[in-house]
Amino acid sequence: MPSAPHTRKEHPLKVHPFADSLPMLDQDELLDLAASIKAEGLHHPIVLDPNGMLIDGRNRLAACRIAGVEPHFTTDDSDPLRLIVSRNVFRRHVSKGQQAMITAMACSVSGHSLRTLAKEHGLSRSRLSVANVVLQHAPDLAENVRVGTLGLDAAHATALERKAHSETIAAQHERLRRHAPDLADQVTEGRLSLDEARLRQVVRDTDITRAADGDTTPALTQLAERGDITWQQAAQSAEQHRGYRSAAILRAQQALQLIAENWTVVHDLTARPDTPYAQEILDGLTPEARSLAERLAQAA
C-alpha cells in the first residue's frame, strides 16, 4: 500500500529494471510536462518501493528537475510489476497495439517473461507475440508503434517480410557453405558479398560440368581469376552455356524418342534389306539419313 507523500533532499538513483526499460517521453513532451508541473505543481508523487527503488515516475522526476520543482515521493509495497504495467501500459489513450509494444520493449530490456506478464496482467499473448516479432525483425518500427504513428499490424507485416528475406539469405549462405565452403568463409569475413559468392559458384559448377562433358576450352574460372574477363562476364558465359546445354539435351531426347516411336520401321527395313521396298526407302533419303538408316539396320 502507498504511504503518505514526502520529500527527499536527494533523488533516488536506482530505478526498477522494468520501469527503467520503458521508453521515456520525447523532449517536447517532457518540456510540456515540466511547464505543467511548474505552473500547477506535481499532482502525483514519484513512487518508490520499500527499498527506495523508483518504480513509477521517471518522467515526472525528470520534468521536476527541468522545472526546478522539488519532487514528492511515496512508498508502495505492492507488487511493483503490477503497478508499473497498470500505470504505464493500461492508459485510455494507448491502443492495444501500443500496450503490446510497450510491454514487449520493456521485457526485451528487463529480461521479464512476456508469458508471465500476459498471464498476470491479462495481456493478449498473441498481440505480445506479434509485438515481439516486430522487435526482433523490424526494431526500427517498434518506436513508431509505441508512440502510435504506425499500427502494430502494419509493422508486423513488414517484420514478416524482413524475416522471410533473412531466412532466405540464411538458407542461401548454408547452401553455399555446403557446396563451396571457401566462398562461404569469404562471405563471413566480408571479402565477398553473398551475391558475388553465389555468382562465382555458378561459374565453378559450370566449369566442372564442361570438363566432365569433354569440353577442352579454357575454364571460365581461370579466365576470371587472371583478369581476362570479369566475374560478371564469366557468369553470363556460364549461364549461356547452361542454356545451350539444356537445349541440346532436349533436342537429343526428342530425336531419340522419335526413333524409339518408329523403331518398328527400322525392323521392317532390316527384314527386307534387298527388296524394292527397302531400296525405295533408302533412295528417298538424304545421304546423312541413308547412312543413319543403314547403321541402324545393321544394329538391329
PDB file of C-alpha atoms in Angstrom:
ATOM      1  CA  MET A   1       0.000   0.000   0.000  1.00  0.00           C
ATOM      2  CA  PRO A   2       1.251   3.556  -0.708  1.00  0.00           C
ATOM      3  CA  SER A   3       2.451   5.721   2.178  1.00  0.00           C
ATOM      4  CA  ALA A   4       1.862   9.439   2.618  1.00  0.00           C
ATOM      5  CA  PRO A   5       3.814  11.651   0.199  1.00  0.00           C
ATOM      6  CA  HIS A   6       7.109  13.024   1.435  1.00  0.00           C
ATOM      7  CA  THR A   7      10.095  14.915   0.070  1.00  0.00           C
ATOM      8  CA  ARG A   8      13.760  13.919  -0.131  1.00  0.00           C
ATOM      9  CA  LYS A   9      16.851  16.043  -0.397  1.00  0.00           C
ATOM     10  CA  GLU A  10      18.427  13.522  -2.761  1.00  0.00           C
ATOM     11  CA  HIS A  11      16.646  11.887  -5.653  1.00  0.00           C
ATOM     12  CA  PRO A  12      16.800   8.083  -5.770  1.00  0.00           C
ATOM     13  CA  LEU A  13      19.488   6.807  -8.056  1.00  0.00           C
ATOM     14  CA  LYS A  14      18.187   3.302  -8.643  1.00  0.00           C
ATOM     15  CA  VAL A  15      15.249   2.554 -10.939  1.00  0.00           C
ATOM     16  CA  HIS A  16      13.377  -0.748 -11.104  1.00  0.00           C
ATOM     17  CA  PRO A  17      14.663  -2.647 -14.211  1.00  0.00           C
ATOM     18  CA  PHE A  18      11.196  -2.955 -15.745  1.00  0.00           C
ATOM     19  CA  ALA A  19      10.411   0.709 -15.154  1.00  0.00           C
ATOM     20  CA  ASP A  20      13.830   1.684 -16.466  1.00  0.00           C
ATOM     21  CA  SER A  21      13.181  -0.260 -19.665  1.00  0.00           C
ATOM     22  CA  LEU A  22      10.042   1.690 -20.505  1.00  0.00           C
ATOM     23  CA  PRO A  23      10.621   4.443 -23.113  1.00  0.00           C
ATOM     24  CA  MET A  24      10.852   7.990 -21.798  1.00  0.00           C
ATOM     25  CA  LEU A  25       8.766  10.845 -23.162  1.00  0.00           C
ATOM     26  CA  ASP A  26      10.345  12.696 -26.048  1.00  0.00           C
ATOM     27  CA  GLN A  27      11.919  16.097 -25.392  1.00  0.00           C
ATOM     28  CA  ASP A  28       8.861  18.165 -26.382  1.00  0.00           C
ATOM     29  CA  GLU A  29       6.539  16.046 -24.216  1.00  0.00           C
ATOM     30  CA  LEU A  30       8.951  16.297 -21.307  1.00  0.00           C
ATOM     31  CA  LEU A  31       9.141  20.100 -21.635  1.00  0.00           C
ATOM     32  CA  ASP A  32       5.334  20.298 -21.703  1.00  0.00           C
ATOM     33  CA  LEU A  33       5.164  18.194 -18.534  1.00  0.00           C
ATOM     34  CA  ALA A  34       7.803  20.383 -16.875  1.00  0.00           C
ATOM     35  CA  ALA A  35       5.828  23.523 -17.732  1.00  0.00           C
ATOM     36  CA  SER A  36       2.667  21.989 -16.283  1.00  0.00           C
ATOM     37  CA  ILE A  37       4.439  20.983 -13.064  1.00  0.00           C
ATOM     38  CA  LYS A  38       5.998  24.425 -12.709  1.00  0.00           C
ATOM     39  CA  ALA A  39       2.612  26.079 -13.132  1.00  0.00           C
ATOM     40  CA  GLU A  40       0.425  23.677 -11.143  1.00  0.00           C
ATOM     41  CA  GLY A  41       2.831  21.630  -9.041  1.00  0.00           C
ATOM     42  CA  LEU A  42       3.373  17.875  -9.000  1.00  0.00           C
ATOM     43  CA  HIS A  43      -0.065  16.235  -8.781  1.00  0.00           C
ATOM     44  CA  HIS A  44       1.188  12.634  -8.496  1.00  0.00           C
ATOM     45  CA  PRO A  45       4.242  11.836  -6.361  1.00  0.00           C
ATOM     46  CA  ILE A  46       7.153   9.706  -7.526  1.00  0.00           C
ATOM     47  CA  VAL A  47       6.592   6.115  -6.368  1.00  0.00           C
ATOM     48  CA  LEU A  48       9.344   4.104  -4.647  1.00  0.00           C
ATOM     49  CA  ASP A  49       9.379   0.546  -3.385  1.00  0.00           C
ATOM     50  CA  PRO A  50      10.235  -0.152   0.280  1.00  0.00           C
ATOM     51  CA  ASN A  51      13.940  -0.306  -0.624  1.00  0.00           C
ATOM     52  CA  GLY A  52      13.905   3.164  -2.144  1.00  0.00           C
ATOM     53  CA  MET A  53      13.927   1.960  -5.753  1.00  0.00           C
ATOM     54  CA  LEU A  54      11.914   4.081  -8.199  1.00  0.00           C
ATOM     55  CA  ILE A  55       9.043   2.098  -9.712  1.00  0.00           C
ATOM     56  CA  ASP A  56       6.915   4.874 -11.223  1.00  0.00           C
ATOM     57  CA  GLY A  57       7.502   8.497 -12.187  1.00  0.00           C
ATOM     58  CA  ARG A  58      10.764   8.710 -14.142  1.00  0.00           C
ATOM     59  CA  ASN A  59       9.224  11.267 -16.500  1.00  0.00           C
ATOM     60  CA  ARG A  60       7.743  13.290 -13.623  1.00  0.00           C
ATOM     61  CA  LEU A  61      11.095  13.233 -11.833  1.00  0.00           C
ATOM     62  CA  ALA A  62      12.915  14.442 -14.953  1.00  0.00           C
ATOM     63  CA  ALA A  63      10.291  17.143 -15.500  1.00  0.00           C
ATOM     64  CA  CYS A  64      10.669  18.335 -11.889  1.00  0.00           C
ATOM     65  CA  ARG A  65      14.406  18.743 -12.445  1.00  0.00           C
ATOM     66  CA  ILE A  66      13.744  20.754 -15.613  1.00  0.00           C
ATOM     67  CA  ALA A  67      11.136  22.902 -13.850  1.00  0.00           C
ATOM     68  CA  GLY A  68      13.230  23.364 -10.718  1.00  0.00           C
ATOM     69  CA  VAL A  69      10.426  21.929  -8.579  1.00  0.00           C
ATOM     70  CA  GLU A  70      11.130  19.758  -5.526  1.00  0.00           C
ATOM     71  CA  PRO A  71       9.535  16.371  -6.231  1.00  0.00           C
ATOM     72  CA  HIS A  72       7.393  14.491  -3.758  1.00  0.00           C
ATOM     73  CA  PHE A  73       7.839  10.766  -3.129  1.00  0.00           C
ATOM     74  CA  THR A  74       5.639   7.996  -1.827  1.00  0.00           C
ATOM     75  CA  THR A  75       6.411   4.397  -0.955  1.00  0.00           C
ATOM     76  CA  ASP A  76       4.319   1.500  -2.264  1.00  0.00           C
ATOM     77  CA  ASP A  77       4.882  -2.068  -1.029  1.00  0.00           C
ATOM     78  CA  SER A  78       2.522  -3.757  -3.502  1.00  0.00           C
ATOM     79  CA  ASP A  79       3.657  -5.841  -6.491  1.00  0.00           C
ATOM     80  CA  PRO A  80       5.968  -3.458  -8.423  1.00  0.00           C
ATOM     81  CA  LEU A  81       5.418  -5.158 -11.779  1.00  0.00           C
ATOM     82  CA  ARG A  82       1.653  -4.897 -11.475  1.00  0.00           C
ATOM     83  CA  LEU A  83       1.934  -1.218 -10.576  1.00  0.00           C
ATOM     84  CA  ILE A  84       4.368  -0.430 -13.387  1.00  0.00           C
ATOM     85  CA  VAL A  85       2.277  -2.191 -16.022  1.00  0.00           C
ATOM     86  CA  SER A  86      -1.002  -0.700 -14.832  1.00  0.00           C
ATOM     87  CA  ARG A  87       0.340   2.859 -14.732  1.00  0.00           C
ATOM     88  CA  ASN A  88       2.394   2.787 -17.901  1.00  0.00           C
ATOM     89  CA  VAL A  89       0.564   0.398 -20.196  1.00  0.00           C
ATOM     90  CA  PHE A  90      -3.144   0.466 -19.377  1.00  0.00           C
ATOM     91  CA  ARG A  91      -3.978   4.058 -20.225  1.00  0.00           C
ATOM     92  CA  ARG A  92      -7.112   5.073 -22.068  1.00  0.00           C
ATOM     93  CA  HIS A  93      -5.246   6.821 -24.879  1.00  0.00           C
ATOM     94  CA  VAL A  94      -2.936   3.856 -25.506  1.00  0.00           C
ATOM     95  CA  SER A  95      -4.149   1.323 -28.090  1.00  0.00           C
ATOM     96  CA  LYS A  96      -3.922  -2.435 -27.655  1.00  0.00           C
ATOM     97  CA  GLY A  97      -1.083  -2.465 -30.176  1.00  0.00           C
ATOM     98  CA  GLN A  98       0.797   0.207 -28.213  1.00  0.00           C
ATOM     99  CA  GLN A  99       0.222  -1.688 -24.971  1.00  0.00           C
ATOM    100  CA  ALA A 100       1.679  -4.831 -26.505  1.00  0.00           C
ATOM    101  CA  MET A 101       4.678  -2.989 -27.923  1.00  0.00           C
ATOM    102  CA  ILE A 102       5.433  -1.079 -24.707  1.00  0.00           C
ATOM    103  CA  THR A 103       5.347  -4.326 -22.755  1.00  0.00           C
ATOM    104  CA  ALA A 104       7.462  -6.209 -25.290  1.00  0.00           C
ATOM    105  CA  MET A 105      10.026  -3.407 -25.419  1.00  0.00           C
ATOM    106  CA  ALA A 106      10.239  -3.323 -21.644  1.00  0.00           C
ATOM    107  CA  CYS A 107      10.642  -7.094 -21.376  1.00  0.00           C
ATOM    108  CA  SER A 108      13.357  -7.122 -24.018  1.00  0.00           C
ATOM    109  CA  VAL A 109      15.455  -4.858 -21.790  1.00  0.00           C
ATOM    110  CA  SER A 110      14.444  -6.005 -18.320  1.00  0.00           C
ATOM    111  CA  GLY A 111      14.511  -9.734 -19.026  1.00  0.00           C
ATOM    112  CA  HIS A 112      10.994 -10.338 -17.680  1.00  0.00           C
ATOM    113  CA  SER A 113       8.916 -13.069 -19.307  1.00  0.00           C
ATOM    114  CA  LEU A 114       6.239 -11.987 -21.775  1.00  0.00           C
ATOM    115  CA  ARG A 115       4.250 -15.116 -20.943  1.00  0.00           C
ATOM    116  CA  THR A 116       4.308 -14.311 -17.221  1.00  0.00           C
ATOM    117  CA  LEU A 117       3.208 -10.714 -17.749  1.00  0.00           C
ATOM    118  CA  ALA A 118       0.460 -11.810 -20.130  1.00  0.00           C
ATOM    119  CA  LYS A 119      -0.866 -14.243 -17.542  1.00  0.00           C
ATOM    120  CA  GLU A 120      -0.583 -11.898 -14.551  1.00  0.00           C
ATOM    121  CA  HIS A 121      -1.973  -8.787 -16.217  1.00  0.00           C
ATOM    122  CA  GLY A 122      -4.464 -10.157 -18.704  1.00  0.00           C
ATOM    123  CA  LEU A 123      -2.483  -9.079 -21.753  1.00  0.00           C
ATOM    124  CA  SER A 124      -3.120 -10.707 -25.118  1.00  0.00           C
ATOM    125  CA  ARG A 125      -0.389 -13.284 -25.687  1.00  0.00           C
ATOM    126  CA  SER A 126      -0.991 -13.182 -29.433  1.00  0.00           C
ATOM    127  CA  ARG A 127      -0.542  -9.389 -29.552  1.00  0.00           C
ATOM    128  CA  LEU A 128       2.582  -9.631 -27.379  1.00  0.00           C
ATOM    129  CA  SER A 129       3.924 -12.285 -29.752  1.00  0.00           C
ATOM    130  CA  VAL A 130       3.233 -10.002 -32.732  1.00  0.00           C
ATOM    131  CA  ALA A 131       4.997  -7.126 -30.983  1.00  0.00           C
ATOM    132  CA  ASN A 132       7.954  -9.371 -30.208  1.00  0.00           C
ATOM    133  CA  VAL A 133       8.271 -10.317 -33.893  1.00  0.00           C
ATOM    134  CA  VAL A 134       8.433  -6.600 -34.745  1.00  0.00           C
ATOM    135  CA  LEU A 135      11.142  -6.076 -32.120  1.00  0.00           C
ATOM    136  CA  GLN A 136      13.193  -8.954 -33.492  1.00  0.00           C
ATOM    137  CA  HIS A 137      12.873  -8.340 -37.225  1.00  0.00           C
ATOM    138  CA  ALA A 138      11.903  -4.660 -37.601  1.00  0.00           C
ATOM    139  CA  PRO A 139      13.219  -2.922 -34.462  1.00  0.00           C
ATOM    140  CA  ASP A 140      13.306   0.428 -36.251  1.00  0.00           C
ATOM    141  CA  LEU A 141       9.490   0.327 -36.422  1.00  0.00           C
ATOM    142  CA  ALA A 142       8.930  -0.543 -32.755  1.00  0.00           C
ATOM    143  CA  GLU A 143       9.189   3.060 -31.545  1.00  0.00           C
ATOM    144  CA  ASN A 144       6.682   4.163 -34.211  1.00  0.00           C
ATOM    145  CA  VAL A 145       4.229   1.598 -32.891  1.00  0.00           C
ATOM    146  CA  ARG A 146       4.870   2.665 -29.300  1.00  0.00           C
ATOM    147  CA  VAL A 147       4.055   6.313 -29.954  1.00  0.00           C
ATOM    148  CA  GLY A 148       1.089   5.461 -32.171  1.00  0.00           C
ATOM    149  CA  THR A 149       2.343   6.700 -35.561  1.00  0.00           C
ATOM    150  CA  LEU A 150       2.277   3.168 -37.007  1.00  0.00           C
ATOM    151  CA  GLY A 151      -0.151   0.339 -36.359  1.00  0.00           C
ATOM    152  CA  LEU A 152       1.142  -2.888 -34.878  1.00  0.00           C
ATOM    153  CA  ASP A 153      -0.324  -4.981 -37.698  1.00  0.00           C
ATOM    154  CA  ALA A 154       1.352  -2.871 -40.385  1.00  0.00           C
ATOM    155  CA  ALA A 155       4.688  -3.114 -38.588  1.00  0.00           C
ATOM    156  CA  HIS A 156       4.163  -6.861 -38.179  1.00  0.00           C
ATOM    157  CA  ALA A 157       3.596  -7.296 -41.930  1.00  0.00           C
ATOM    158  CA  THR A 158       6.896  -5.544 -42.651  1.00  0.00           C
ATOM    159  CA  ALA A 159       8.632  -7.590 -39.961  1.00  0.00           C
ATOM    160  CA  LEU A 160       7.395 -10.845 -41.509  1.00  0.00           C
ATOM    161  CA  GLU A 161       8.694  -9.755 -44.928  1.00  0.00           C
ATOM    162  CA  ARG A 162      12.095  -8.987 -43.424  1.00  0.00           C
ATOM    163  CA  LYS A 163      12.073 -12.268 -41.519  1.00  0.00           C
ATOM    164  CA  ALA A 164      11.354 -14.205 -44.713  1.00  0.00           C
ATOM    165  CA  HIS A 165      14.126 -12.329 -46.507  1.00  0.00           C
ATOM    166  CA  SER A 166      16.564 -13.047 -43.685  1.00  0.00           C
ATOM    167  CA  GLU A 167      15.647 -16.729 -43.728  1.00  0.00           C
ATOM    168  CA  THR A 168      16.178 -16.854 -47.492  1.00  0.00           C
ATOM    169  CA  ILE A 169      19.608 -15.267 -47.134  1.00  0.00           C
ATOM    170  CA  ALA A 170      20.493 -17.688 -44.335  1.00  0.00           C
ATOM    171  CA  ALA A 171      19.419 -20.660 -46.464  1.00  0.00           C
ATOM    172  CA  GLN A 172      21.467 -19.407 -49.404  1.00  0.00           C
ATOM    173  CA  HIS A 173      24.513 -18.998 -47.180  1.00  0.00           C
ATOM    174  CA  GLU A 174      24.052 -22.508 -45.789  1.00  0.00           C
ATOM    175  CA  ARG A 175      23.852 -23.971 -49.308  1.00  0.00           C
ATOM    176  CA  LEU A 176      26.982 -22.050 -50.216  1.00  0.00           C
ATOM    177  CA  ARG A 177      28.753 -23.431 -47.156  1.00  0.00           C
ATOM    178  CA  ARG A 178      27.831 -26.989 -48.117  1.00  0.00           C
ATOM    179  CA  HIS A 179      28.946 -26.702 -51.731  1.00  0.00           C
ATOM    180  CA  ALA A 180      31.668 -24.013 -51.602  1.00  0.00           C
ATOM    181  CA  PRO A 181      32.906 -23.561 -48.017  1.00  0.00           C
ATOM    182  CA  ASP A 182      35.846 -21.406 -49.111  1.00  0.00           C
ATOM    183  CA  LEU A 183      33.462 -18.911 -50.721  1.00  0.00           C
ATOM    184  CA  ALA A 184      31.206 -19.027 -47.661  1.00  0.00           C
ATOM    185  CA  ASP A 185      34.213 -18.163 -45.493  1.00  0.00           C
ATOM    186  CA  GLN A 186      34.952 -15.145 -47.702  1.00  0.00           C
ATOM    187  CA  VAL A 187      31.345 -14.004 -47.263  1.00  0.00           C
ATOM    188  CA  THR A 188      31.624 -14.394 -43.487  1.00  0.00           C
ATOM    189  CA  GLU A 189      34.878 -12.424 -43.489  1.00  0.00           C
ATOM    190  CA  GLY A 190      33.312  -9.659 -45.585  1.00  0.00           C
ATOM    191  CA  ARG A 191      35.596 -10.152 -48.595  1.00  0.00           C
ATOM    192  CA  LEU A 192      32.702 -11.142 -50.831  1.00  0.00           C
ATOM    193  CA  SER A 193      29.010 -10.392 -50.798  1.00  0.00           C
ATOM    194  CA  LEU A 194      26.644 -13.349 -50.849  1.00  0.00           C
ATOM    195  CA  ASP A 195      25.584 -12.472 -54.403  1.00  0.00           C
ATOM    196  CA  GLU A 196      29.208 -12.334 -55.567  1.00  0.00           C
ATOM    197  CA  ALA A 197      29.967 -15.691 -53.955  1.00  0.00           C
ATOM    198  CA  ARG A 198      26.903 -17.326 -55.490  1.00  0.00           C
ATOM    199  CA  LEU A 199      27.886 -15.922 -58.885  1.00  0.00           C
ATOM    200  CA  ARG A 200      31.359 -17.464 -58.587  1.00  0.00           C
ATOM    201  CA  GLN A 201      29.850 -20.758 -57.512  1.00  0.00           C
ATOM    202  CA  VAL A 202      27.745 -20.836 -60.693  1.00  0.00           C
ATOM    203  CA  VAL A 203      30.894 -20.260 -62.776  1.00  0.00           C
ATOM    204  CA  ARG A 204      32.774 -23.018 -60.928  1.00  0.00           C
ATOM    205  CA  ASP A 205      29.927 -25.515 -61.268  1.00  0.00           C
ATOM    206  CA  THR A 206      29.661 -24.786 -64.990  1.00  0.00           C
ATOM    207  CA  ASP A 207      33.404 -25.344 -65.442  1.00  0.00           C
ATOM    208  CA  ILE A 208      33.118 -28.711 -63.691  1.00  0.00           C
ATOM    209  CA  THR A 209      30.243 -29.747 -65.948  1.00  0.00           C
ATOM    210  CA  ARG A 210      32.041 -28.587 -69.096  1.00  0.00           C
ATOM    211  CA  ALA A 211      35.167 -30.544 -68.171  1.00  0.00           C
ATOM    212  CA  ALA A 212      33.116 -33.676 -67.417  1.00  0.00           C
ATOM    213  CA  ASP A 213      31.387 -33.317 -70.807  1.00  0.00           C
ATOM    214  CA  GLY A 214      34.793 -33.274 -72.514  1.00  0.00           C
ATOM    215  CA  ASP A 215      34.932 -29.525 -73.269  1.00  0.00           C
ATOM    216  CA  THR A 216      38.588 -28.555 -73.663  1.00  0.00           C
ATOM    217  CA  THR A 217      38.152 -24.774 -73.862  1.00  0.00           C
ATOM    218  CA  PRO A 218      39.753 -22.695 -71.056  1.00  0.00           C
ATOM    219  CA  ALA A 219      37.834 -22.701 -67.800  1.00  0.00           C
ATOM    220  CA  LEU A 220      35.811 -19.549 -67.127  1.00  0.00           C
ATOM    221  CA  THR A 221      37.089 -19.503 -63.538  1.00  0.00           C
ATOM    222  CA  GLN A 222      40.662 -19.406 -64.789  1.00  0.00           C
ATOM    223  CA  LEU A 223      39.883 -16.580 -67.217  1.00  0.00           C
ATOM    224  CA  ALA A 224      38.201 -14.531 -64.495  1.00  0.00           C
ATOM    225  CA  GLU A 225      40.935 -15.112 -61.902  1.00  0.00           C
ATOM    226  CA  ARG A 226      43.675 -13.912 -64.219  1.00  0.00           C
ATOM    227  CA  GLY A 227      41.626 -10.882 -65.286  1.00  0.00           C
ATOM    228  CA  ASP A 228      40.934 -11.794 -68.934  1.00  0.00           C
ATOM    229  CA  ILE A 229      37.219 -11.366 -68.227  1.00  0.00           C
ATOM    230  CA  THR A 230      35.226 -10.102 -65.276  1.00  0.00           C
ATOM    231  CA  TRP A 231      33.346 -12.461 -62.973  1.00  0.00           C
ATOM    232  CA  GLN A 232      30.122 -10.956 -64.292  1.00  0.00           C
ATOM    233  CA  GLN A 233      31.147 -11.814 -67.849  1.00  0.00           C
ATOM    234  CA  ALA A 234      32.159 -15.293 -66.714  1.00  0.00           C
ATOM    235  CA  ALA A 235      28.764 -15.764 -65.091  1.00  0.00           C
ATOM    236  CA  GLN A 236      26.991 -14.615 -68.247  1.00  0.00           C
ATOM    237  CA  SER A 237      29.006 -17.090 -70.321  1.00  0.00           C
ATOM    238  CA  ALA A 238      28.234 -19.812 -67.782  1.00  0.00           C
ATOM    239  CA  GLU A 239      24.509 -19.107 -67.986  1.00  0.00           C
ATOM    240  CA  GLN A 240      24.655 -19.142 -71.794  1.00  0.00           C
ATOM    241  CA  HIS A 241      26.472 -22.480 -71.755  1.00  0.00           C
ATOM    242  CA  ARG A 242      23.936 -23.930 -69.347  1.00  0.00           C
ATOM    243  CA  GLY A 243      21.147 -22.740 -71.616  1.00  0.00           C
ATOM    244  CA  TYR A 244      22.744 -24.193 -74.775  1.00  0.00           C
ATOM    245  CA  ARG A 245      23.471 -27.469 -72.969  1.00  0.00           C
ATOM    246  CA  SER A 246      19.908 -27.810 -71.713  1.00  0.00           C
ATOM    247  CA  ALA A 247      18.548 -27.111 -75.211  1.00  0.00           C
ATOM    248  CA  ALA A 248      20.924 -29.671 -76.773  1.00  0.00           C
ATOM    249  CA  ILE A 249      19.902 -32.305 -74.253  1.00  0.00           C
ATOM    250  CA  LEU A 250      16.231 -31.640 -75.001  1.00  0.00           C
ATOM    251  CA  ARG A 251      16.767 -31.925 -78.755  1.00  0.00           C
ATOM    252  CA  ALA A 252      18.669 -35.206 -78.343  1.00  0.00           C
ATOM    253  CA  GLN A 253      15.945 -36.583 -76.120  1.00  0.00           C
ATOM    254  CA  GLN A 254      13.272 -35.635 -78.634  1.00  0.00           C
ATOM    255  CA  ALA A 255      15.237 -37.181 -81.504  1.00  0.00           C
ATOM    256  CA  LEU A 256      15.790 -40.434 -79.618  1.00  0.00           C
ATOM    257  CA  GLN A 257      12.159 -40.533 -78.596  1.00  0.00           C
ATOM    258  CA  LEU A 258      11.146 -40.148 -82.229  1.00  0.00           C
ATOM    259  CA  ILE A 259      13.467 -43.011 -83.224  1.00  0.00           C
ATOM    260  CA  ALA A 260      12.051 -45.180 -80.443  1.00  0.00           C
ATOM    261  CA  GLU A 261       8.499 -44.496 -81.549  1.00  0.00           C
ATOM    262  CA  ASN A 262       9.385 -45.541 -85.117  1.00  0.00           C
ATOM    263  CA  TRP A 263      11.732 -48.423 -84.321  1.00  0.00           C
ATOM    264  CA  THR A 264       9.340 -50.942 -85.932  1.00  0.00           C
ATOM    265  CA  VAL A 265      10.033 -49.249 -89.272  1.00  0.00           C
ATOM    266  CA  VAL A 266      13.737 -49.993 -88.834  1.00  0.00           C
ATOM    267  CA  HIS A 267      12.975 -53.613 -88.006  1.00  0.00           C
ATOM    268  CA  ASP A 268      10.773 -53.882 -91.051  1.00  0.00           C
ATOM    269  CA  LEU A 269      13.582 -52.475 -93.192  1.00  0.00           C
ATOM    270  CA  THR A 270      16.111 -54.990 -91.840  1.00  0.00           C
ATOM    271  CA  ALA A 271      13.701 -57.835 -92.520  1.00  0.00           C
ATOM    272  CA  ARG A 272      13.659 -56.994 -96.257  1.00  0.00           C
ATOM    273  CA  PRO A 273      17.062 -55.399 -96.909  1.00  0.00           C
ATOM    274  CA  ASP A 274      17.346 -56.245-100.621  1.00  0.00           C
ATOM    275  CA  THR A 275      13.748 -55.690-101.687  1.00  0.00           C
ATOM    276  CA  PRO A 276      12.471 -52.867-103.929  1.00  0.00           C
ATOM    277  CA  TYR A 277      10.573 -51.630-100.825  1.00  0.00           C
ATOM    278  CA  ALA A 278      13.801 -51.148 -98.871  1.00  0.00           C
ATOM    279  CA  GLN A 279      15.606 -49.660-101.858  1.00  0.00           C
ATOM    280  CA  GLU A 280      12.907 -47.064-102.464  1.00  0.00           C
ATOM    281  CA  ILE A 281      13.048 -46.043 -98.814  1.00  0.00           C
ATOM    282  CA  LEU A 282      16.809 -45.558 -98.923  1.00  0.00           C
ATOM    283  CA  ASP A 283      16.740 -43.789-102.293  1.00  0.00           C
ATOM    284  CA  GLY A 284      14.372 -41.165-100.916  1.00  0.00           C
ATOM    285  CA  LEU A 285      16.688 -40.169 -98.080  1.00  0.00           C
ATOM    286  CA  THR A 286      19.466 -37.611 -97.829  1.00  0.00           C
ATOM    287  CA  PRO A 287      22.958 -39.088 -97.663  1.00  0.00           C
ATOM    288  CA  GLU A 288      23.084 -38.438 -93.922  1.00  0.00           C
ATOM    289  CA  ALA A 289      19.715 -40.059 -93.282  1.00  0.00           C
ATOM    290  CA  ARG A 290      20.560 -43.018 -95.576  1.00  0.00           C
ATOM    291  CA  SER A 291      23.828 -43.614 -93.709  1.00  0.00           C
ATOM    292  CA  LEU A 292      21.968 -43.495 -90.370  1.00  0.00           C
ATOM    293  CA  ALA A 293      19.309 -45.883 -91.633  1.00  0.00           C
ATOM    294  CA  GLU A 294      21.911 -48.363 -92.807  1.00  0.00           C
ATOM    295  CA  ARG A 295      23.744 -48.226 -89.452  1.00  0.00           C
ATOM    296  CA  LEU A 296      20.501 -48.645 -87.523  1.00  0.00           C
ATOM    297  CA  ALA A 297      19.552 -51.566 -89.724  1.00  0.00           C
ATOM    298  CA  GLN A 298      22.879 -53.227 -89.013  1.00  0.00           C
ATOM    299  CA  ALA A 299      22.494 -52.583 -85.291  1.00  0.00           C
ATOM    300  CA  ALA A 300      19.001 -54.018 -85.288  1.00  0.00           C
TER     301      ALA A 300
END
